Amino acid sequence: MSYKKLGEYIEVIDDRNRDLLDLPLLGVSVQKVFIPSIANTVGTDMSKYKILSKNQFTYIPDTSRRGDKIGVALLKNHEKALVSQAYTTFKIIDEEKLNPDYLMMWFSRPEFDRYARYHSIGSVREVFDWTDMCEVELPIPSIEKQREIVAQYEAVANKIKVNEAICEKLEATAQALYKHWFVDFEFPNEEGQPYKSSGGAMVFNEELEKEIPEDWEVGLLSDLITVKYGKDYKHLNVGKIPLYGSGGIMSYVDSVLYDKPSVLIPRKGSLNNILYVKSPFWSVDTMFYSIPKIENVLIYIFNVLSRMDFNSLNVGSAVPSMTTEYLNSMQILIPNEKTLKSFESELNKIEEYKISINKQNQKLTQLQSLLLSRLARLEE
């Protein structure tokens, strides 16, 4: 199929908010979606902001500080919204010739990002201007074919969203179970009934200044796990072992740092991003990993730490950071062995379901990428 220049199908729009309409103010992320703007608009002349309508596009011409991706998005979830006057806004001239979602699929391809970065100009700032956008070439099949392609892609995208919603519900279930057992002390007793409300024996603990089950203890985090430093990864080759940083999986490498389940604790950066991993991994030097000292304790530790606000700490100087000294000295409630084993069993069921869903989403994401790559090879 022959390629056609995008400029034949789109036109720039410049609809300003002269009537000072109360519309959501949105920004554009490099993930190519709209996000609520964090700009401080106090004292700002809102009449200069641009109005964007549903099925219209905006993009950020300045590409110099946005990594390898171009900030471009299609408005779908609002009838109208405001965007910065620095953004370029445009629409499709005839949606019976070019489908907005089909065009957004083209913008989502990594090849488009590479093209736009390559054609950005400017010595100090790199700019992908309107002329450059109009010079973009793409295959434009019949509108029926475009809609068919979009329907296939959206079916996959919607399945991913459904799976993400399921994972969120599973996480909420896990958190509710943790609270029920270890905050409300309503874990199952010998008869399977809620412990505290069924008259389970409680004793006052002076360290926590509250009652706890009589055969539970209070100790230190270091009684339950050994906190270990991650290691530098720059010497490693690309492989299949997940490489974890404070933001999650950074890449995949060919070496294993630890091959058993572990709780990963950020040392710098996003301190609240506590992770529980079950498969072999490598963690970077800004990420602690842990080795359990007793059985059936890791999922409990993960839930305890996940409920804490580590981001409010500033143990370091420049950025929020964590130390082994702080972690090891943390006071922690230590349930009896039977309760820990039961909790680990219940949470493992939830975790296994989440893992299976996440694996399915990985395959669906690969399918999305395949569908995007096929756009360049469309036939008449």
mmCIF file of C-alpha atoms in Angstrom:
data_model
loop_
_atom_site.group_PDB
_atom_site.id
_atom_site.type_symbol
_atom_site.label_atom_id
_atom_site.label_comp_id
_atom_site.label_asym_id
_atom_site.label_seq_id
_atom_site.Cartn_x
_atom_site.Cartn_y
_atom_site.Cartn_z
ATOM 1 C CA MET A 1 0.000 0.000 0.000
ATOM 2 C CA SER A 2 1.313 3.430 -0.916
ATOM 3 C CA TYR A 3 1.899 5.894 1.906
ATOM 4 C CA LYS A 4 0.190 9.282 2.066
ATOM 5 C CA LYS A 5 1.218 12.475 3.784
ATOM 6 C CA LEU A 6 -0.690 13.207 6.972
ATOM 7 C CA GLY A 7 -0.976 16.894 6.089
ATOM 8 C CA GLU A 8 -3.659 16.026 3.519
ATOM 9 C CA TYR A 9 -5.932 14.770 6.298
ATOM 10 C CA ILE A 10 -5.396 17.071 9.284
ATOM 11 C CA GLU A 11 -5.654 20.761 10.088
ATOM 12 C CA VAL A 12 -4.397 22.833 12.988
ATOM 13 C CA ILE A 13 -6.953 24.376 15.365
ATOM 14 C CA ASP A 14 -6.512 27.266 17.754
ATOM 15 C CA ASP A 15 -9.687 27.534 19.827
ATOM 16 C CA ARG A 16 -8.891 29.707 22.865
ATOM 17 C CA ASN A 17 -10.802 29.762 26.148
ATOM 18 C CA ARG A 18 -12.000 33.332 25.666
ATOM 19 C CA ASP A 19 -15.249 32.711 27.564
ATOM 20 C CA LEU A 20 -13.289 31.341 30.559
ATOM 21 C CA LEU A 21 -15.130 28.021 30.545
ATOM 22 C CA ASP A 22 -14.667 25.791 33.591
ATOM 23 C CA LEU A 23 -13.072 22.812 31.852
ATOM 24 C CA PRO A 24 -10.571 20.199 33.068
ATOM 25 C CA LEU A 25 -6.968 21.277 32.498
ATOM 26 C CA LEU A 26 -4.959 18.404 31.061
ATOM 27 C CA GLY A 27 -1.356 17.657 30.264
ATOM 28 C CA VAL A 28 0.106 15.000 27.979
ATOM 29 C CA SER A 29 2.423 12.241 29.175
ATOM 30 C CA VAL A 30 5.055 10.387 27.172
ATOM 31 C CA GLN A 31 2.735 7.372 27.507
ATOM 32 C CA LYS A 32 0.561 9.299 25.017
ATOM 33 C CA VAL A 33 -2.373 9.767 27.365
ATOM 34 C CA PHE A 34 -3.938 12.811 28.958
ATOM 35 C CA ILE A 35 -3.212 13.405 32.637
ATOM 36 C CA PRO A 36 -4.491 16.088 35.036
ATOM 37 C CA SER A 37 -2.221 19.109 34.784
ATOM 38 C CA ILE A 38 -0.089 19.943 37.824
ATOM 39 C CA ALA A 39 0.518 23.496 36.644
ATOM 40 C CA ASN A 40 -0.092 26.245 39.212
ATOM 41 C CA THR A 41 -2.786 28.359 37.550
ATOM 42 C CA VAL A 42 -3.242 30.884 40.367
ATOM 43 C CA GLY A 43 -3.221 34.309 38.751
ATOM 44 C CA THR A 44 -2.959 32.763 35.268
ATOM 45 C CA ASP A 45 -4.901 34.186 32.332
ATOM 46 C CA MET A 46 -6.978 31.109 31.472
ATOM 47 C CA SER A 47 -8.318 32.763 28.320
ATOM 48 C CA LYS A 48 -5.017 31.932 26.610
ATOM 49 C CA TYR A 49 -5.416 28.187 27.112
ATOM 50 C CA LYS A 50 -6.578 26.109 24.167
ATOM 51 C CA ILE A 51 -9.880 24.228 24.062
ATOM 52 C CA LEU A 52 -9.724 20.681 22.769
ATOM 53 C CA SER A 53 -12.851 18.732 21.806
ATOM 54 C CA LYS A 54 -13.475 15.001 21.748
ATOM 55 C CA ASN A 55 -11.598 13.125 18.986
ATOM 56 C CA GLN A 56 -9.161 15.997 18.531
ATOM 57 C CA PHE A 57 -5.403 15.739 19.048
ATOM 58 C CA THR A 58 -2.697 17.676 20.780
ATOM 59 C CA TYR A 59 1.051 17.228 20.866
ATOM 60 C CA ILE A 60 4.063 18.887 22.441
ATOM 61 C CA PRO A 61 6.373 20.246 19.719
ATOM 62 C CA ASP A 62 9.312 20.638 22.119
ATOM 63 C CA THR A 63 10.894 17.177 22.247
ATOM 64 C CA SER A 64 14.139 18.093 24.006
ATOM 65 C CA ARG A 65 13.280 16.912 27.535
ATOM 66 C CA ARG A 66 10.931 14.017 26.955
ATOM 67 C CA GLY A 67 13.236 11.088 26.369
ATOM 68 C CA ASP A 68 12.622 8.912 23.341
ATOM 69 C CA LYS A 69 8.861 9.403 23.109
ATOM 70 C CA ILE A 70 6.729 12.195 21.652
ATOM 71 C CA GLY A 71 3.957 13.591 23.843
ATOM 72 C CA VAL A 72 0.850 13.228 21.677
ATOM 73 C CA ALA A 73 -2.684 12.247 22.695
ATOM 74 C CA LEU A 74 -6.239 11.881 21.411
ATOM 75 C CA LEU A 75 -9.033 13.264 23.607
ATOM 76 C CA LYS A 76 -11.510 10.449 24.320
ATOM 77 C CA ASN A 77 -12.756 10.735 27.907
ATOM 78 C CA HIS A 78 -13.973 14.359 27.863
ATOM 79 C CA GLU A 79 -16.261 16.278 25.543
ATOM 80 C CA LYS A 80 -14.018 19.325 25.980
ATOM 81 C CA ALA A 81 -10.847 20.107 27.921
ATOM 82 C CA LEU A 82 -8.150 22.757 28.235
ATOM 83 C CA VAL A 83 -4.514 22.296 27.270
ATOM 84 C CA SER A 84 -1.494 24.564 27.412
ATOM 85 C CA GLN A 85 -1.081 27.256 24.792
ATOM 86 C CA ALA A 86 2.362 25.749 24.178
ATOM 87 C CA TYR A 87 0.743 22.609 22.757
ATOM 88 C CA THR A 88 -0.199 22.219 19.097
ATOM 89 C CA THR A 89 -3.823 21.175 18.675
ATOM 90 C CA PHE A 90 -5.280 19.686 15.518
ATOM 91 C CA LYS A 91 -8.143 17.632 14.140
ATOM 92 C CA ILE A 92 -8.870 15.276 11.270
ATOM 93 C CA ILE A 93 -10.575 17.095 8.404
ATOM 94 C CA ASP A 94 -12.829 14.197 7.380
ATOM 95 C CA GLU A 95 -13.263 11.270 9.785
ATOM 96 C CA GLU A 96 -14.816 9.223 6.964
ATOM 97 C CA LYS A 97 -11.381 9.173 5.357
ATOM 98 C CA LEU A 98 -9.123 8.898 8.412
ATOM 99 C CA ASN A 99 -10.254 7.395 11.700
ATOM 100 C CA PRO A 100 -8.905 9.243 14.808
ATOM 101 C CA ASP A 101 -8.209 6.002 16.674
ATOM 102 C CA TYR A 102 -6.379 4.573 13.679
ATOM 103 C CA LEU A 103 -4.166 7.663 13.556
ATOM 104 C CA MET A 104 -3.535 7.381 17.312
ATOM 105 C CA MET A 105 -2.416 3.793 16.739
ATOM 106 C CA TRP A 106 0.145 5.100 14.255
ATOM 107 C CA PHE A 107 1.345 7.678 16.779
ATOM 108 C CA SER A 108 1.711 4.866 19.342
ATOM 109 C CA ARG A 109 4.304 3.024 17.262
ATOM 110 C CA PRO A 110 7.921 3.325 18.459
ATOM 111 C CA GLU A 111 8.868 3.939 14.825
ATOM 112 C CA PHE A 112 6.863 7.178 14.901
ATOM 113 C CA ASP A 113 8.741 8.316 18.003
ATOM 114 C CA ARG A 114 12.063 7.624 16.308
ATOM 115 C CA TYR A 115 10.916 9.453 13.174
ATOM 116 C CA ALA A 116 9.757 12.487 15.143
ATOM 117 C CA ARG A 117 12.947 12.681 17.195
ATOM 118 C CA TYR A 118 15.068 12.376 14.069
ATOM 119 C CA HIS A 119 13.170 15.197 12.349
ATOM 120 C CA SER A 120 13.164 17.501 15.368
ATOM 121 C CA ILE A 121 15.199 20.611 14.686
ATOM 122 C CA GLY A 122 16.858 23.376 16.676
ATOM 123 C CA SER A 123 20.280 23.822 18.229
ATOM 124 C CA VAL A 124 19.188 24.489 21.800
ATOM 125 C CA ARG A 125 15.671 23.049 21.771
ATOM 126 C CA GLU A 126 14.573 20.159 19.600
ATOM 127 C CA VAL A 127 11.239 20.940 17.951
ATOM 128 C CA PHE A 128 8.902 18.749 15.900
ATOM 129 C CA ASP A 129 6.832 21.531 14.385
ATOM 130 C CA TRP A 130 3.562 21.526 12.463
ATOM 131 C CA THR A 131 5.305 21.283 9.105
ATOM 132 C CA ASP A 132 7.118 18.176 10.314
ATOM 133 C CA MET A 133 3.851 16.650 11.506
ATOM 134 C CA CYS A 134 2.218 17.250 8.132
ATOM 135 C CA GLU A 135 5.140 15.503 6.410
ATOM 136 C CA VAL A 136 4.509 12.259 8.322
ATOM 137 C CA GLU A 137 3.647 9.476 5.885
ATOM 138 C CA LEU A 138 1.423 6.515 6.699
ATOM 139 C CA PRO A 139 -0.735 3.901 4.955
ATOM 140 C CA ILE A 140 -4.398 4.916 4.835
ATOM 141 C CA PRO A 141 -6.659 2.019 3.812
ATOM 142 C CA SER A 142 -10.430 2.225 3.411
ATOM 143 C CA ILE A 143 -12.338 3.572 6.399
ATOM 144 C CA GLU A 144 -13.889 0.118 6.853
ATOM 145 C CA LYS A 145 -10.444 -1.455 7.081
ATOM 146 C CA GLN A 146 -9.320 1.243 9.523
ATOM 147 C CA ARG A 147 -12.302 0.535 11.784
ATOM 148 C CA GLU A 148 -11.603 -3.195 11.630
ATOM 149 C CA ILE A 149 -7.977 -2.619 12.671
ATOM 150 C CA VAL A 150 -9.045 -0.304 15.501
ATOM 151 C CA ALA A 151 -11.636 -2.828 16.731
ATOM 152 C CA GLN A 152 -8.985 -5.557 16.943
ATOM 153 C CA TYR A 153 -6.600 -3.296 18.816
ATOM 154 C CA GLU A 154 -9.245 -1.990 21.223
ATOM 155 C CA ALA A 155 -10.438 -5.529 22.011
ATOM 156 C CA VAL A 156 -6.933 -6.316 23.242
ATOM 157 C CA ALA A 157 -6.623 -2.979 25.074
ATOM 158 C CA ASN A 158 -9.976 -3.503 26.808
ATOM 159 C CA LYS A 159 -8.978 -7.003 27.942
ATOM 160 C CA ILE A 160 -5.812 -5.523 29.461
ATOM 161 C CA LYS A 161 -7.923 -2.946 31.328
ATOM 162 C CA VAL A 162 -10.266 -5.660 32.629
ATOM 163 C CA ASN A 163 -7.287 -7.649 33.886
ATOM 164 C CA GLU A 164 -5.819 -4.565 35.550
ATOM 165 C CA ALA A 165 -9.147 -3.977 37.321
ATOM 166 C CA ILE A 166 -9.154 -7.596 38.522
ATOM 167 C CA CYS A 167 -5.635 -7.168 39.909
ATOM 168 C CA GLU A 168 -6.722 -4.018 41.741
ATOM 169 C CA LYS A 169 -9.615 -5.927 43.337
ATOM 170 C CA LEU A 170 -7.292 -8.763 44.310
ATOM 171 C CA GLU A 171 -4.921 -6.264 45.912
ATOM 172 C CA ALA A 172 -7.834 -4.698 47.808
ATOM 173 C CA THR A 173 -8.875 -8.168 48.981
ATOM 174 C CA ALA A 174 -5.347 -8.870 50.235
ATOM 175 C CA GLN A 175 -5.227 -5.560 52.110
ATOM 176 C CA ALA A 176 -8.647 -6.195 53.662
ATOM 177 C CA LEU A 177 -7.555 -9.654 54.789
ATOM 178 C CA TYR A 178 -4.384 -8.235 56.342
ATOM 179 C CA LYS A 179 -6.407 -5.648 58.278
ATOM 180 C CA HIS A 180 -8.935 -8.254 59.404
ATOM 181 C CA TRP A 181 -6.221 -10.555 60.744
ATOM 182 C CA PHE A 182 -3.484 -8.258 62.042
ATOM 183 C CA VAL A 183 -5.221 -4.991 62.896
ATOM 184 C CA ASP A 184 -8.640 -6.200 64.018
ATOM 185 C CA PHE A 185 -7.200 -9.555 65.219
ATOM 186 C CA GLU A 186 -10.069 -11.480 63.660
ATOM 187 C CA PHE A 187 -7.928 -14.252 62.164
ATOM 188 C CA PRO A 188 -9.542 -17.730 62.333
ATOM 189 C CA ASN A 189 -9.271 -19.512 65.675
ATOM 190 C CA GLU A 190 -9.147 -23.294 66.119
ATOM 191 C CA GLU A 191 -12.851 -23.530 65.255
ATOM 192 C CA GLY A 192 -12.494 -21.249 62.237
ATOM 193 C CA GLN A 193 -14.233 -18.358 64.021
ATOM 194 C CA PRO A 194 -12.939 -14.742 64.272
ATOM 195 C CA TYR A 195 -10.402 -14.777 67.115
ATOM 196 C CA LYS A 196 -11.043 -11.549 69.028
ATOM 197 C CA SER A 197 -14.830 -11.339 68.698
ATOM 198 C CA SER A 198 -15.065 -15.009 69.716
ATOM 199 C CA GLY A 199 -13.374 -14.296 73.036
ATOM 200 C CA GLY A 200 -9.775 -15.021 72.080
ATOM 201 C CA ALA A 201 -7.337 -14.179 74.888
ATOM 202 C CA MET A 202 -5.726 -10.740 74.566
ATOM 203 C CA VAL A 203 -2.906 -9.190 76.601
ATOM 204 C CA PHE A 204 -1.845 -5.552 76.885
ATOM 205 C CA ASN A 205 1.493 -4.818 75.253
ATOM 206 C CA GLU A 206 3.301 -1.815 76.695
ATOM 207 C CA GLU A 207 5.530 -1.271 73.647
ATOM 208 C CA LEU A 208 2.589 -0.980 71.257
ATOM 209 C CA GLU A 209 0.296 0.433 73.945
ATOM 210 C CA LYS A 210 -2.558 -1.837 72.914
ATOM 211 C CA GLU A 211 -3.865 -5.354 73.353
ATOM 212 C CA ILE A 212 -2.521 -8.160 71.176
ATOM 213 C CA PRO A 213 -3.255 -11.919 71.065
ATOM 214 C CA GLU A 214 -1.651 -13.590 74.068
ATOM 215 C CA ASP A 215 0.814 -15.811 72.195
ATOM 216 C CA TRP A 216 2.019 -13.079 69.821
ATOM 217 C CA GLU A 217 5.185 -11.062 70.369
ATOM 218 C CA VAL A 218 6.661 -7.666 69.586
ATOM 219 C CA GLY A 219 10.145 -7.606 68.104
ATOM 220 C CA LEU A 220 12.287 -5.949 65.464
ATOM 221 C CA LEU A 221 12.190 -6.329 61.707
ATOM 222 C CA SER A 222 15.713 -7.751 61.969
ATOM 223 C CA ASP A 223 14.243 -10.662 63.954
ATOM 224 C CA LEU A 224 12.324 -11.727 60.862
ATOM 225 C CA ILE A 225 14.455 -10.834 57.832
ATOM 226 C CA THR A 226 18.010 -9.991 56.839
ATOM 227 C CA VAL A 227 18.155 -6.826 54.731
ATOM 228 C CA LYS A 228 20.726 -7.034 51.925
ATOM 229 C CA TYR A 229 22.009 -4.423 49.484
ATOM 230 C CA GLY A 230 21.339 -4.783 45.777
ATOM 231 C CA LYS A 231 24.293 -4.605 43.411
ATOM 232 C CA ASP A 232 25.396 -2.677 40.354
ATOM 233 C CA TYR A 233 24.139 -4.168 37.090
ATOM 234 C CA LYS A 234 26.048 -2.275 34.401
ATOM 235 C CA HIS A 235 28.370 -5.210 33.727
ATOM 236 C CA LEU A 236 25.453 -7.579 33.061
ATOM 237 C CA ASN A 237 24.190 -8.623 29.638
ATOM 238 C CA VAL A 238 20.608 -8.646 28.411
ATOM 239 C CA GLY A 239 18.744 -11.778 29.463
ATOM 240 C CA LYS A 240 15.481 -13.038 30.953
ATOM 241 C CA ILE A 241 16.043 -12.298 34.663
ATOM 242 C CA PRO A 242 14.042 -9.253 35.877
ATOM 243 C CA LEU A 243 16.160 -6.327 37.053
ATOM 244 C CA TYR A 244 14.409 -4.363 39.817
ATOM 245 C CA GLY A 245 14.876 -0.732 40.786
ATOM 246 C CA SER A 246 12.800 1.453 43.084
ATOM 247 C CA GLY A 247 10.267 1.985 40.286
ATOM 248 C CA GLY A 248 9.813 -1.711 39.500
ATOM 249 C CA ILE A 249 11.256 -3.768 36.647
ATOM 250 C CA MET A 250 13.900 -1.737 34.810
ATOM 251 C CA SER A 251 15.118 -4.341 32.344
ATOM 252 C CA TYR A 252 16.034 -8.011 32.020
ATOM 253 C CA VAL A 253 19.549 -9.366 32.567
ATOM 254 C CA ASP A 254 21.455 -12.649 32.317
ATOM 255 C CA SER A 255 22.473 -13.090 35.970
ATOM 256 C CA VAL A 256 20.695 -13.884 39.241
ATOM 257 C CA LEU A 257 21.400 -12.031 42.478
ATOM 258 C CA TYR A 258 18.926 -14.045 44.590
ATOM 259 C CA ASP A 259 16.834 -17.021 43.482
ATOM 260 C CA LYS A 260 14.204 -17.301 46.222
ATOM 261 C CA PRO A 261 11.124 -15.248 47.207
ATOM 262 C CA SER A 262 11.998 -11.865 48.667
ATOM 263 C CA VAL A 263 10.583 -8.507 49.715
ATOM 264 C CA LEU A 264 12.296 -5.659 47.872
ATOM 265 C CA ILE A 265 12.592 -2.313 49.653
ATOM 266 C CA PRO A 266 13.665 0.890 47.860
ATOM 267 C CA ARG A 267 16.786 2.520 49.301
ATOM 268 C CA LYS A 268 16.372 5.761 47.345
ATOM 269 C CA GLY A 269 13.620 7.412 45.328
ATOM 270 C CA SER A 270 10.110 5.912 45.488
ATOM 271 C CA LEU A 271 10.391 4.539 49.020
ATOM 272 C CA ASN A 272 6.763 3.387 49.202
ATOM 273 C CA ASN A 273 7.130 1.028 46.249
ATOM 274 C CA ILE A 274 7.587 -2.163 48.290
ATOM 275 C CA LEU A 275 7.677 -5.267 46.083
ATOM 276 C CA TYR A 276 7.156 -8.964 46.720
ATOM 277 C CA VAL A 277 8.832 -11.230 44.164
ATOM 278 C CA LYS A 278 8.775 -15.010 43.937
ATOM 279 C CA SER A 279 11.084 -15.748 41.004
ATOM 280 C CA PRO A 280 14.877 -15.264 40.634
ATOM 281 C CA PHE A 281 15.896 -11.610 40.200
ATOM 282 C CA TRP A 282 18.629 -8.993 40.321
ATOM 283 C CA SER A 283 18.093 -5.781 42.308
ATOM 284 C CA VAL A 284 20.108 -2.609 41.721
ATOM 285 C CA ASP A 285 22.174 -0.905 44.389
ATOM 286 C CA THR A 286 19.336 1.510 45.192
ATOM 287 C CA MET A 287 17.073 -1.399 46.126
ATOM 288 C CA PHE A 288 17.347 -3.625 49.202
ATOM 289 C CA TYR A 289 16.297 -7.243 49.035
ATOM 290 C CA SER A 290 15.506 -9.475 52.007
ATOM 291 C CA ILE A 291 16.212 -13.004 53.173
ATOM 292 C CA PRO A 292 13.695 -14.506 55.638
ATOM 293 C CA LYS A 293 14.939 -15.806 58.993
ATOM 294 C CA ILE A 294 11.766 -17.778 59.695
ATOM 295 C CA GLU A 295 9.276 -19.541 57.450
ATOM 296 C CA ASN A 296 6.030 -18.068 56.097
ATOM 297 C CA VAL A 297 6.955 -14.496 56.968
ATOM 298 C CA LEU A 298 7.601 -12.689 53.678
ATOM 299 C CA ILE A 299 4.034 -11.938 52.605
ATOM 300 C CA TYR A 300 3.290 -10.696 56.114
ATOM 301 C CA ILE A 301 6.367 -8.431 56.004
ATOM 302 C CA PHE A 302 5.342 -7.183 52.563
ATOM 303 C CA ASN A 303 1.913 -6.180 53.860
ATOM 304 C CA VAL A 304 3.311 -4.540 56.997
ATOM 305 C CA LEU A 305 5.795 -2.429 55.028
ATOM 306 C CA SER A 306 3.300 -1.608 52.268
ATOM 307 C CA ARG A 307 1.049 0.114 54.814
ATOM 308 C CA MET A 308 3.823 2.450 55.966
ATOM 309 C CA ASP A 309 4.560 5.897 54.516
ATOM 310 C CA PHE A 310 8.295 5.708 53.887
ATOM 311 C CA ASN A 311 8.143 8.645 51.464
ATOM 312 C CA SER A 312 7.694 10.966 54.446
ATOM 313 C CA LEU A 313 11.149 9.962 55.657
ATOM 314 C CA ASN A 314 14.293 11.822 54.704
ATOM 315 C CA VAL A 315 17.015 9.681 56.167
ATOM 316 C CA GLY A 316 19.339 10.845 53.384
ATOM 317 C CA SER A 317 20.110 14.395 52.355
ATOM 318 C CA ALA A 318 19.355 15.099 48.698
ATOM 319 C CA VAL A 319 16.495 12.672 47.993
ATOM 320 C CA PRO A 320 14.349 10.511 50.277
ATOM 321 C CA SER A 321 16.426 7.488 51.238
ATOM 322 C CA MET A 322 16.342 4.449 53.503
ATOM 323 C CA THR A 323 19.034 2.820 55.632
ATOM 324 C CA THR A 324 19.501 -0.701 56.943
ATOM 325 C CA GLU A 325 19.811 0.754 60.447
ATOM 326 C CA TYR A 326 16.329 2.250 60.234
ATOM 327 C CA LEU A 327 14.794 -0.918 58.815
ATOM 328 C CA ASN A 328 16.478 -3.278 61.262
ATOM 329 C CA SER A 329 15.343 -1.237 64.264
ATOM 330 C CA MET A 330 11.697 -1.067 63.181
ATOM 331 C CA GLN A 331 9.352 -2.390 65.846
ATOM 332 C CA ILE A 332 7.013 -5.035 64.486
ATOM 333 C CA LEU A 333 4.227 -7.288 65.699
ATOM 334 C CA ILE A 334 5.193 -10.962 65.337
ATOM 335 C CA PRO A 335 2.206 -13.348 65.043
ATOM 336 C CA ASN A 336 2.470 -16.990 66.019
ATOM 337 C CA GLU A 337 3.731 -19.539 63.514
ATOM 338 C CA LYS A 338 0.296 -21.028 62.793
ATOM 339 C CA THR A 339 -1.227 -17.657 61.905
ATOM 340 C CA LEU A 340 1.713 -16.713 59.690
ATOM 341 C CA LYS A 341 1.449 -20.025 57.839
ATOM 342 C CA SER A 342 -2.306 -19.643 57.312
ATOM 343 C CA PHE A 343 -1.928 -16.042 56.116
ATOM 344 C CA GLU A 344 0.867 -17.016 53.725
ATOM 345 C CA SER A 345 -1.353 -19.764 52.308
ATOM 346 C CA GLU A 346 -4.329 -17.440 51.780
ATOM 347 C CA LEU A 347 -2.257 -14.668 50.236
ATOM 348 C CA ASN A 348 -0.348 -17.081 48.005
ATOM 349 C CA LYS A 349 -3.642 -18.026 46.347
ATOM 350 C CA ILE A 350 -4.293 -14.362 45.582
ATOM 351 C CA GLU A 351 -0.700 -13.805 44.476
ATOM 352 C CA GLU A 352 -0.737 -16.799 42.121
ATOM 353 C CA TYR A 353 -3.919 -15.482 40.499
ATOM 354 C CA LYS A 354 -2.337 -12.040 40.101
ATOM 355 C CA ILE A 355 0.773 -13.581 38.557
ATOM 356 C CA SER A 356 -1.305 -15.514 36.020
ATOM 357 C CA ILE A 357 -3.221 -12.362 35.090
ATOM 358 C CA ASN A 358 -0.029 -10.333 34.775
ATOM 359 C CA LYS A 359 1.472 -12.997 32.510
ATOM 360 C CA GLN A 360 -1.653 -12.833 30.383
ATOM 361 C CA ASN A 361 -1.304 -9.053 30.193
ATOM 362 C CA GLN A 362 2.322 -9.396 29.118
ATOM 363 C CA LYS A 363 1.197 -11.556 26.198
ATOM 364 C CA LEU A 364 -1.625 -9.137 25.378
ATOM 365 C CA THR A 365 0.818 -6.228 25.409
ATOM 366 C CA GLN A 366 3.043 -8.144 22.999
ATOM 367 C CA LEU A 367 -0.012 -8.681 20.795
ATOM 368 C CA GLN A 368 -0.684 -4.936 20.897
ATOM 369 C CA SER A 369 2.859 -4.269 19.723
ATOM 370 C CA LEU A 370 2.421 -6.811 16.934
ATOM 371 C CA LEU A 371 -0.797 -5.140 15.767
ATOM 372 C CA LEU A 372 0.952 -1.754 15.741
ATOM 373 C CA SER A 373 3.898 -3.124 13.770
ATOM 374 C CA ARG A 374 1.542 -4.584 11.163
ATOM 375 C CA LEU A 375 0.255 -1.107 10.301
ATOM 376 C CA ALA A 376 3.385 -0.492 8.244
ATOM 377 C CA ARG A 377 2.688 -3.599 6.126
ATOM 378 C CA LEU A 378 -0.965 -3.130 5.282
ATOM 379 C CA GLU A 379 -2.168 -4.429 1.945
ATOM 380 C CA GLU A 380 -4.800 -2.924 -0.297
#
